[in-house]
PDB file of C-alpha atoms in Angstrom:
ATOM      1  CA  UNK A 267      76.108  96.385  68.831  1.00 52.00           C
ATOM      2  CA  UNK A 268      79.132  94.408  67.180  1.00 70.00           C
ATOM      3  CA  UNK A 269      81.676  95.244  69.855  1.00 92.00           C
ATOM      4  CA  UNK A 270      83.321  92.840  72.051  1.00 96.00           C
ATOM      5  CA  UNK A 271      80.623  90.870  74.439  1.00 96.00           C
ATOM      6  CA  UNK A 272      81.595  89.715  77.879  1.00 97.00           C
ATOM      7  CA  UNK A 273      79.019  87.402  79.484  1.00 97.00           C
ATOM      8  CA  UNK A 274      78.094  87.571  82.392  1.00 97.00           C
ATOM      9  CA  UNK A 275      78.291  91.008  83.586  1.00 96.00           C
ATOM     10  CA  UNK A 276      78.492  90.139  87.055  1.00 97.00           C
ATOM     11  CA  UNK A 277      79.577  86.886  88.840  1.00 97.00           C
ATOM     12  CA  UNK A 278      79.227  86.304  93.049  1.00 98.00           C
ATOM     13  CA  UNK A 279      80.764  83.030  93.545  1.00 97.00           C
ATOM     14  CA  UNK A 280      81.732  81.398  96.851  1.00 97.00           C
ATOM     15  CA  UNK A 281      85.585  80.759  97.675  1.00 97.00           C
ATOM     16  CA  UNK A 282      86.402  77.319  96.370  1.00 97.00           C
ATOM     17  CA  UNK A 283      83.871  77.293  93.429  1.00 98.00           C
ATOM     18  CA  UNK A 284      84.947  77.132  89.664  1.00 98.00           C
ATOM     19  CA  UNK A 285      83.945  80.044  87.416  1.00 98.00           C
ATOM     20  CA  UNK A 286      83.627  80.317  83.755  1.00 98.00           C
ATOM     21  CA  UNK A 287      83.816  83.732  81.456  1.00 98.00           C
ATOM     22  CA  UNK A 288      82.773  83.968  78.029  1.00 98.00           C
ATOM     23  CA  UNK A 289      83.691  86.521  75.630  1.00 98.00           C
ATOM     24  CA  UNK A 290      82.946  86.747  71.899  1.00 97.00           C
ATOM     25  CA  UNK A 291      85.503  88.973  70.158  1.00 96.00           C
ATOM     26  CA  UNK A 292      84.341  91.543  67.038  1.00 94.00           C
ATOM     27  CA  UNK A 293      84.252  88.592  64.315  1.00 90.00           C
ATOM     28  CA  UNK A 294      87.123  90.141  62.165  1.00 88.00           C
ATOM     29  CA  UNK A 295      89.617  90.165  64.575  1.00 91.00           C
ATOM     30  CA  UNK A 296      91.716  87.425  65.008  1.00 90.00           C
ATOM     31  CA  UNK A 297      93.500  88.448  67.941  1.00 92.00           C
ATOM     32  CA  UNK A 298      91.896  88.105  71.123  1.00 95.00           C
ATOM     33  CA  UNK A 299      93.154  88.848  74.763  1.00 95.00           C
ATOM     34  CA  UNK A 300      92.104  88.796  78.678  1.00 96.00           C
ATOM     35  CA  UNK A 301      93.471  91.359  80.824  1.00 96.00           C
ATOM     36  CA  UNK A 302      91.955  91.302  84.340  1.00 96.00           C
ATOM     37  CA  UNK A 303      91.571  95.151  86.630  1.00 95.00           C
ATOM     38  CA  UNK A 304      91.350  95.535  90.014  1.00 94.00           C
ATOM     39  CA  UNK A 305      90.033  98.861  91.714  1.00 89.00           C
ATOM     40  CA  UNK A 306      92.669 101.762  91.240  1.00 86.00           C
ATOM     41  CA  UNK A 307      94.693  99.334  89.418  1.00 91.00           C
ATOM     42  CA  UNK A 308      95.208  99.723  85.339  1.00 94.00           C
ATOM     43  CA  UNK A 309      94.171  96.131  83.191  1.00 95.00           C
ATOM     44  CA  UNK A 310      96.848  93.721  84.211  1.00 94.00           C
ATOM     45  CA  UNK A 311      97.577  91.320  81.106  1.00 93.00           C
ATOM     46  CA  UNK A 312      96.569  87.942  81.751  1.00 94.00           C
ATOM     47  CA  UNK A 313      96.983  85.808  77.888  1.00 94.00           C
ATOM     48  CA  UNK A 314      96.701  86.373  74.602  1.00 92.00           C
ATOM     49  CA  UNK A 315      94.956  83.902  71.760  1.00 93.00           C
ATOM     50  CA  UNK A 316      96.192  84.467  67.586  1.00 91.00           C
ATOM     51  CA  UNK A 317      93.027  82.350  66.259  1.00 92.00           C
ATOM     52  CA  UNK A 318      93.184  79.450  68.485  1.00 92.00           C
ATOM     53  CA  UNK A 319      96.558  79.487  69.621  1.00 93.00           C
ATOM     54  CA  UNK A 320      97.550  80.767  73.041  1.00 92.00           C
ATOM     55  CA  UNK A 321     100.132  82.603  72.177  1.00 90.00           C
ATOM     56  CA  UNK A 322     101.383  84.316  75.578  1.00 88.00           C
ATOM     57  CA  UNK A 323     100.360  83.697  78.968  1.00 90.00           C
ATOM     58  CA  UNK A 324     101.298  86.054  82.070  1.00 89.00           C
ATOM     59  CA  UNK A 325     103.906  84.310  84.458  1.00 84.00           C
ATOM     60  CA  UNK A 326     101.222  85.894  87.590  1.00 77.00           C
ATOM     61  CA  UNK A 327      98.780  83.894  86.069  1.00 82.00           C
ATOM     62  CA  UNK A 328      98.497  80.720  88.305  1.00 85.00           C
ATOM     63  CA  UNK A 329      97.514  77.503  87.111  1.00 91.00           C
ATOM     64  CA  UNK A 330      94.193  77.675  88.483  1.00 95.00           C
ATOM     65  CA  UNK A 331      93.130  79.707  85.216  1.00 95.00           C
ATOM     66  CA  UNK A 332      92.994  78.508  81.980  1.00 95.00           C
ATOM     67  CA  UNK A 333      91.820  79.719  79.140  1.00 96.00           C
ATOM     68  CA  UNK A 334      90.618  78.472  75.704  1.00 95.00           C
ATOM     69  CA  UNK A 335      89.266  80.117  72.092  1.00 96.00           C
ATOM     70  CA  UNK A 336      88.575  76.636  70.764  1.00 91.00           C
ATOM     71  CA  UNK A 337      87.473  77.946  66.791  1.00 86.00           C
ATOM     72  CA  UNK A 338      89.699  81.183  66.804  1.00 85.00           C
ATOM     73  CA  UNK A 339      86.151  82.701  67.719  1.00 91.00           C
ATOM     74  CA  UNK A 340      84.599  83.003  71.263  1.00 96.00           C
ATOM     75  CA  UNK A 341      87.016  82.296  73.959  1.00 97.00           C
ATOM     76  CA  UNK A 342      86.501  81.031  77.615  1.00 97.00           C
ATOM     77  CA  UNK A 343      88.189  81.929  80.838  1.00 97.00           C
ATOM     78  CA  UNK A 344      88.370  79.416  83.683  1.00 97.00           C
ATOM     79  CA  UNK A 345      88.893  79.541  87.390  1.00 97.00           C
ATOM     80  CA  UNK A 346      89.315  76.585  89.229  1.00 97.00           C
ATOM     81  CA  UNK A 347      89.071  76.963  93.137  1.00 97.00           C
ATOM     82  CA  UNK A 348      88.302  80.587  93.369  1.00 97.00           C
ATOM     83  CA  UNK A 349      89.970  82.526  96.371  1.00 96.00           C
ATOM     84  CA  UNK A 350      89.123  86.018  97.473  1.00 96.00           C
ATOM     85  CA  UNK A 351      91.464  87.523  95.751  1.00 94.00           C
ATOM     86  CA  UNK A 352      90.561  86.333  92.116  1.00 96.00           C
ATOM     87  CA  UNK A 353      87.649  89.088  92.765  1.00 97.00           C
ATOM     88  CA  UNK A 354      88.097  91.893  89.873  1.00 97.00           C
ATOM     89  CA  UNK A 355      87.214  92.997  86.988  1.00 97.00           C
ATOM     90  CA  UNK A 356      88.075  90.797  83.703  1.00 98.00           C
ATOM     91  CA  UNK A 357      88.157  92.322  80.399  1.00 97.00           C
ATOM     92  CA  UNK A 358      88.644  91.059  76.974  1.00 97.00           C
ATOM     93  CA  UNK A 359      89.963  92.728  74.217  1.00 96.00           C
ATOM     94  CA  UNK A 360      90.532  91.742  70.582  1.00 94.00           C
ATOM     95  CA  UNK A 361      91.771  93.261  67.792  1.00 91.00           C
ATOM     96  CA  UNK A 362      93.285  92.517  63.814  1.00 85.00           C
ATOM     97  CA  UNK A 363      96.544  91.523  63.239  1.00 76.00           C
ATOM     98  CA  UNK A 364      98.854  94.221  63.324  1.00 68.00           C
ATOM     99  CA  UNK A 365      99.745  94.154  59.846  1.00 61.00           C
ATOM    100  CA  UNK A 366      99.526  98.402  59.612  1.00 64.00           C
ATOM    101  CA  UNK A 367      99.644 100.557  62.125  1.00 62.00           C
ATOM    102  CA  UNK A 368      95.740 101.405  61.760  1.00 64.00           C
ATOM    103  CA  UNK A 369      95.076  97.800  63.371  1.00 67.00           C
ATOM    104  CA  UNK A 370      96.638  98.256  66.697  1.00 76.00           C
ATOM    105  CA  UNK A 371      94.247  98.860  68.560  1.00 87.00           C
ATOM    106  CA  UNK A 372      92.520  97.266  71.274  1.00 91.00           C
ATOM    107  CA  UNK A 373      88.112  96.621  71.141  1.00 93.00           C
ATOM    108  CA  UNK A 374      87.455  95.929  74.800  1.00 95.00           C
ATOM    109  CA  UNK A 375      84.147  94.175  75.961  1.00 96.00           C
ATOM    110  CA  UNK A 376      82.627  95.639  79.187  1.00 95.00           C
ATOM    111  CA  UNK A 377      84.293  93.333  81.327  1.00 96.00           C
ATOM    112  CA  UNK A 378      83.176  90.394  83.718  1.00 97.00           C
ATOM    113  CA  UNK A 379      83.108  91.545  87.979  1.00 97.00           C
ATOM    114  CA  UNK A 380      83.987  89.078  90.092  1.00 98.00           C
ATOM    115  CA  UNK A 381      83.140  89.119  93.463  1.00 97.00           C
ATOM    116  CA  UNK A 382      84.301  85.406  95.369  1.00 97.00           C
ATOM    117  CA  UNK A 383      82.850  85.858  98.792  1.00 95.00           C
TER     118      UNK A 383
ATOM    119  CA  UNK B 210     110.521  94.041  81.412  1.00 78.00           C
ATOM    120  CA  UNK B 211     107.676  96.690  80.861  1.00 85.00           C
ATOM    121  CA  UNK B 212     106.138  98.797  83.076  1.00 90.00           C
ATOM    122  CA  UNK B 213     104.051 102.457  83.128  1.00 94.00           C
ATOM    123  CA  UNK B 214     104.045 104.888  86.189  1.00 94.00           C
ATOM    124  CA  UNK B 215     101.406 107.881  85.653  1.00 95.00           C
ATOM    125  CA  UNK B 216     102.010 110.362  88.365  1.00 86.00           C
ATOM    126  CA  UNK B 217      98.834 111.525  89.605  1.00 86.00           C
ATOM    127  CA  UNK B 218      95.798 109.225  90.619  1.00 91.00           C
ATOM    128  CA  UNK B 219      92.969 112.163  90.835  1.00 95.00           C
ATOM    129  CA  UNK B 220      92.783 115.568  88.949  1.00 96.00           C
ATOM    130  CA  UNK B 221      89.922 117.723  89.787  1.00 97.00           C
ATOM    131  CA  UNK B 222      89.555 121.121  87.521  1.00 96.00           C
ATOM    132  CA  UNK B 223      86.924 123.185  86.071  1.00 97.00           C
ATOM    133  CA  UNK B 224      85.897 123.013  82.108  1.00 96.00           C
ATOM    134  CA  UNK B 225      88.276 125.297  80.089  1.00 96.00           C
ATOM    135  CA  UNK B 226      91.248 124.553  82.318  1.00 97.00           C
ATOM    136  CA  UNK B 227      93.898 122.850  80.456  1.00 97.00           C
ATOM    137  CA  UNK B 228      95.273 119.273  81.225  1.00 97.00           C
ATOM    138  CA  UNK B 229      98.289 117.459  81.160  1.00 97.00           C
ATOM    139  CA  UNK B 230      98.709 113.927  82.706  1.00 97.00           C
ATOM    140  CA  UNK B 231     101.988 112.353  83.073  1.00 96.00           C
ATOM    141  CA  UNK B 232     103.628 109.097  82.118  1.00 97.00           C
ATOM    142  CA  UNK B 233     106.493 107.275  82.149  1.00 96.00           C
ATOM    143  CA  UNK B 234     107.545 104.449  80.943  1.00 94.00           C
ATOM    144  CA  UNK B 235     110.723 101.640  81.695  1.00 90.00           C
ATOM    145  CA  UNK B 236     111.538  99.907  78.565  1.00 85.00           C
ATOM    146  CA  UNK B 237     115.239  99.706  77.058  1.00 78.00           C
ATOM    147  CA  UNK B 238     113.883  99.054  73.314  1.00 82.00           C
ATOM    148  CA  UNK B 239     111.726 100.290  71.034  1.00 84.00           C
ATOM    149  CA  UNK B 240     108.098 100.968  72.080  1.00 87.00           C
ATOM    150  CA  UNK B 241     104.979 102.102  70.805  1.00 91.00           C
ATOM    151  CA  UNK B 242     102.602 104.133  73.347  1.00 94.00           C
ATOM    152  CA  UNK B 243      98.827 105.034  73.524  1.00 95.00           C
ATOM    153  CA  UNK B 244      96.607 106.249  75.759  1.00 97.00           C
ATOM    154  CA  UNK B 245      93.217 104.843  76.254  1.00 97.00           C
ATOM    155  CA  UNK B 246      90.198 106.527  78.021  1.00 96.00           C
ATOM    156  CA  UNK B 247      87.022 105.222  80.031  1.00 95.00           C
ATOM    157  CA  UNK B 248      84.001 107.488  80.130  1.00 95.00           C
ATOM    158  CA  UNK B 249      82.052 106.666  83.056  1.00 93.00           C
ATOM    159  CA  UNK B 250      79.843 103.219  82.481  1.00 90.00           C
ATOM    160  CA  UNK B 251      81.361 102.589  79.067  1.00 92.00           C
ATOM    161  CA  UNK B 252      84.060 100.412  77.590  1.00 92.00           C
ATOM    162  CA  UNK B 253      88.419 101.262  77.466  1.00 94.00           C
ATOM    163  CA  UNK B 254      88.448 102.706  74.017  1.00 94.00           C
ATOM    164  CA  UNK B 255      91.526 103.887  72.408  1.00 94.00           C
ATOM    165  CA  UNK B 256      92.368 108.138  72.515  1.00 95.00           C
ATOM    166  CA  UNK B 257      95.286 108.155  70.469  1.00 95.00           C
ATOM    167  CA  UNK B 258      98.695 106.414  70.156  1.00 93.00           C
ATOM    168  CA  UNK B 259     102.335 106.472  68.739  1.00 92.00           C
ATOM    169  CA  UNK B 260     104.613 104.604  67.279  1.00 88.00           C
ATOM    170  CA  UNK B 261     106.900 106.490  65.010  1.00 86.00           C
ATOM    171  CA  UNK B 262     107.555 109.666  62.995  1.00 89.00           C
ATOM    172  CA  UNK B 263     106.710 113.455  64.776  1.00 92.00           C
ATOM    173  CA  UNK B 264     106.540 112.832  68.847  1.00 93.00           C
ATOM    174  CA  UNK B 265     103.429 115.395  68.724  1.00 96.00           C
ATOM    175  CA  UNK B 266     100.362 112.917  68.297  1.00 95.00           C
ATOM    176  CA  UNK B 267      97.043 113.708  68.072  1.00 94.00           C
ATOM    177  CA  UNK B 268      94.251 112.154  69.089  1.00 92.00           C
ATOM    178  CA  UNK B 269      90.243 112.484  69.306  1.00 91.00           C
ATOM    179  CA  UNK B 270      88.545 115.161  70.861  1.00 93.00           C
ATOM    180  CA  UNK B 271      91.345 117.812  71.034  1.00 95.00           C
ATOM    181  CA  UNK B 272      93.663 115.844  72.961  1.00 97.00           C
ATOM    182  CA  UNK B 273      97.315 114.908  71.978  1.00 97.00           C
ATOM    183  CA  UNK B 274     100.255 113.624  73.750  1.00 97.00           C
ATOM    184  CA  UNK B 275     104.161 114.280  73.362  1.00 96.00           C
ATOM    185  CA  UNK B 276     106.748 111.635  73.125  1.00 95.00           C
ATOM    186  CA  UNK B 277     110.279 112.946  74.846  1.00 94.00           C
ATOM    187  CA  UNK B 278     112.209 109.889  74.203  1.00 92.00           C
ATOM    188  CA  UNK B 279     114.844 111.412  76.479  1.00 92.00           C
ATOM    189  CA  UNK B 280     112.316 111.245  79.631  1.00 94.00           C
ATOM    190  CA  UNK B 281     110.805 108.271  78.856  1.00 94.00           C
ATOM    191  CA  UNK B 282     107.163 110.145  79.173  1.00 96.00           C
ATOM    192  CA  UNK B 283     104.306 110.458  76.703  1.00 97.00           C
ATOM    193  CA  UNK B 284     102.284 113.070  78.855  1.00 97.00           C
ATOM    194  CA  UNK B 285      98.964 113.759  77.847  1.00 97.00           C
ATOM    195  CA  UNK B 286      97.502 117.240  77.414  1.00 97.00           C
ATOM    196  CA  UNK B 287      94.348 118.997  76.099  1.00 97.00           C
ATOM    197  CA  UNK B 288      94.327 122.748  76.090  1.00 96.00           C
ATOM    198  CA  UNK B 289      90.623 123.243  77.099  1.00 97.00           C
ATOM    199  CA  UNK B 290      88.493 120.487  78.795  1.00 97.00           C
ATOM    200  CA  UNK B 291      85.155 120.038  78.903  1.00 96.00           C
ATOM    201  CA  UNK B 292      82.375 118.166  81.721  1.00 96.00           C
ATOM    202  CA  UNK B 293      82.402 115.158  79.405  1.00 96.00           C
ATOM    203  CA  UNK B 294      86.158 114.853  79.246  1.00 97.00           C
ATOM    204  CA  UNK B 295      85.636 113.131  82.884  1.00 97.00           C
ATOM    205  CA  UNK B 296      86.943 109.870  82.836  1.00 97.00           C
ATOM    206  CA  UNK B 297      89.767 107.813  83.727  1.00 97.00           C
ATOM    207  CA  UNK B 298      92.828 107.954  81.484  1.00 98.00           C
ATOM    208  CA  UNK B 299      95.190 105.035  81.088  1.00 97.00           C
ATOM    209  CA  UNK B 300      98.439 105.534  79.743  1.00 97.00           C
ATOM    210  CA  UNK B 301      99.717 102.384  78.293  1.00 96.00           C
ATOM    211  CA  UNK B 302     103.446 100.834  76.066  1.00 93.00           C
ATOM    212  CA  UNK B 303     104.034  97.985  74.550  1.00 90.00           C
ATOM    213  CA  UNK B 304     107.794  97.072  73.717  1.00 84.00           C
ATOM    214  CA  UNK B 305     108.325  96.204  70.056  1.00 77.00           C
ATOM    215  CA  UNK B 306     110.920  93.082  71.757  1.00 73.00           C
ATOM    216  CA  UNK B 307     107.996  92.269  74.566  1.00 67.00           C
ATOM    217  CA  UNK B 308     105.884  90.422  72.139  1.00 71.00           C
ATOM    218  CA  UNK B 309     102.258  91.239  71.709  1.00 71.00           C
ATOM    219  CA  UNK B 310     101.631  92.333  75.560  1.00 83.00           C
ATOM    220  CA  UNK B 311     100.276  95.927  76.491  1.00 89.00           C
ATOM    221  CA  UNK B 312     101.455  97.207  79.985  1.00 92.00           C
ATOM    222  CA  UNK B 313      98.924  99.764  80.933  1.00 95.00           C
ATOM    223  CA  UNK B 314      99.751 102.474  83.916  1.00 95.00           C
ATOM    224  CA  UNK B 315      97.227 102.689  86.770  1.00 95.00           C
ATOM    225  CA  UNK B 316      95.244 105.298  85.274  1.00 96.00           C
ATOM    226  CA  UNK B 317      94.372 108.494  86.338  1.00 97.00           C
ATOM    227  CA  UNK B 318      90.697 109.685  87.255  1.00 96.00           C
ATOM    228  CA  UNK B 319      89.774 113.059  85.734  1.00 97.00           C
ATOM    229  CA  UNK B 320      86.782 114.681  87.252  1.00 97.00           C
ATOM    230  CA  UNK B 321      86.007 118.141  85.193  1.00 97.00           C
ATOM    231  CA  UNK B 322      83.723 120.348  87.468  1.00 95.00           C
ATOM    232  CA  UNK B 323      81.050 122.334  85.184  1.00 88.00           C
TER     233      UNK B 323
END
């Protein structure tokens, strides 16, 4: 499969513990985002990488997260201190530049589920 | 700012019924629109989208969706469902002044009896 990846699948973590996400984008695309859904909810934009460069960031996204694509390739997702309502799903999504209309589009991975207990 | 409001959370109806979710969006600019559907255990994947020309789009597997720039909608329809059209349908815009973020509605869950 050469989609997007999203590892791990599932994450319990206790309140107060740091969490890391990993996603690895299809290796074409050069643009790479994290969106994060909560049940009934649509994906919520969270930030947005162009190669390496965080490009946008989401004013609800507190400074607990962070996020990083270090090479313009995989990218990590960080939360520090984890509260209960951090739980949710968190999806990432990449896609080309959208040079032509053809590239926008959005390749999601299967998401990370957090549940912080 | 950007935001999508799809007007029903459930729809329940039998295969060969037709279908129509709604959407609307609040954007003052220029926008481009799609709709994006997730079968049950898979990924979001991408149904079919607009950004300019004839407001009729079409997308995959017999759906398409009208732009009424007027109503601020891009409603969704398919003339004849089938069982495997169950999933949940997320309408979603993206500003062309609102840089490179897509505001997605809080989807709609489909269930298609047999």
């Amino acid at each position: 499969d050469t989609g997007v990846s999203q590892d791990p699948r599932h994450k319990i973590t206790k309140r107060g513990q740091n969490v890391t996400f990993r996603c690895d984008p299809i290796s074409e695309h050069n643009r790479l985002y994290w969106y994060r859904q909560t049940l009934g909810q649509g994906p919520e934009f969270l930030t947005y990488f162009q190669n390496e460069a965080q490009l946008e960031k989401s004013r609800l996204l507190s400074d607990r997260f962070s996020a990083e694509r270090p090479k313009g390739s995989f990218s990590t997702l960080e939360i520090q201190r984890t509260e209960q309502g951090d739980s949710a799903m968190y999806l990432c999504a990449s896609s080309m530049s959208p040079w032509t209309v053809d590239n926008e589009k959005l390749f999601f991975g299967s998401g990370t589920q957090l549940s912080v207990l | 700012a950007q935001s999508v409001s799809q007007h029903n959370h459930h729809v329940i109806l039998s295969e060969a019924a037709s279908l129509e979710l709604g959407c609307n969006y609040s954007y003052g600019g220029t926008v481009n629109l799609f709709w994006y559907v997730q079968y049950p255990g898979q990924h979001l994947q991408l149904l079919l989208k607009y950004f300019s020309g004839d407001p009729l789009v079409k997308g995959i597997k017999g759906f398409e969706a009208e732009f009424i720039k007027s109503k601020f909608s891009f409603n969704l329809r398919k003339p004849s469902v089938q069982w495997s059209d169950t999933a949940e349908y997320f309408c979603a815009v993206k500003g062309k002044a609102a840089g490179n973020k897509l505001t997605f509605g809080g989807g709609t869950r489909v269930l298609v009896k047999p």
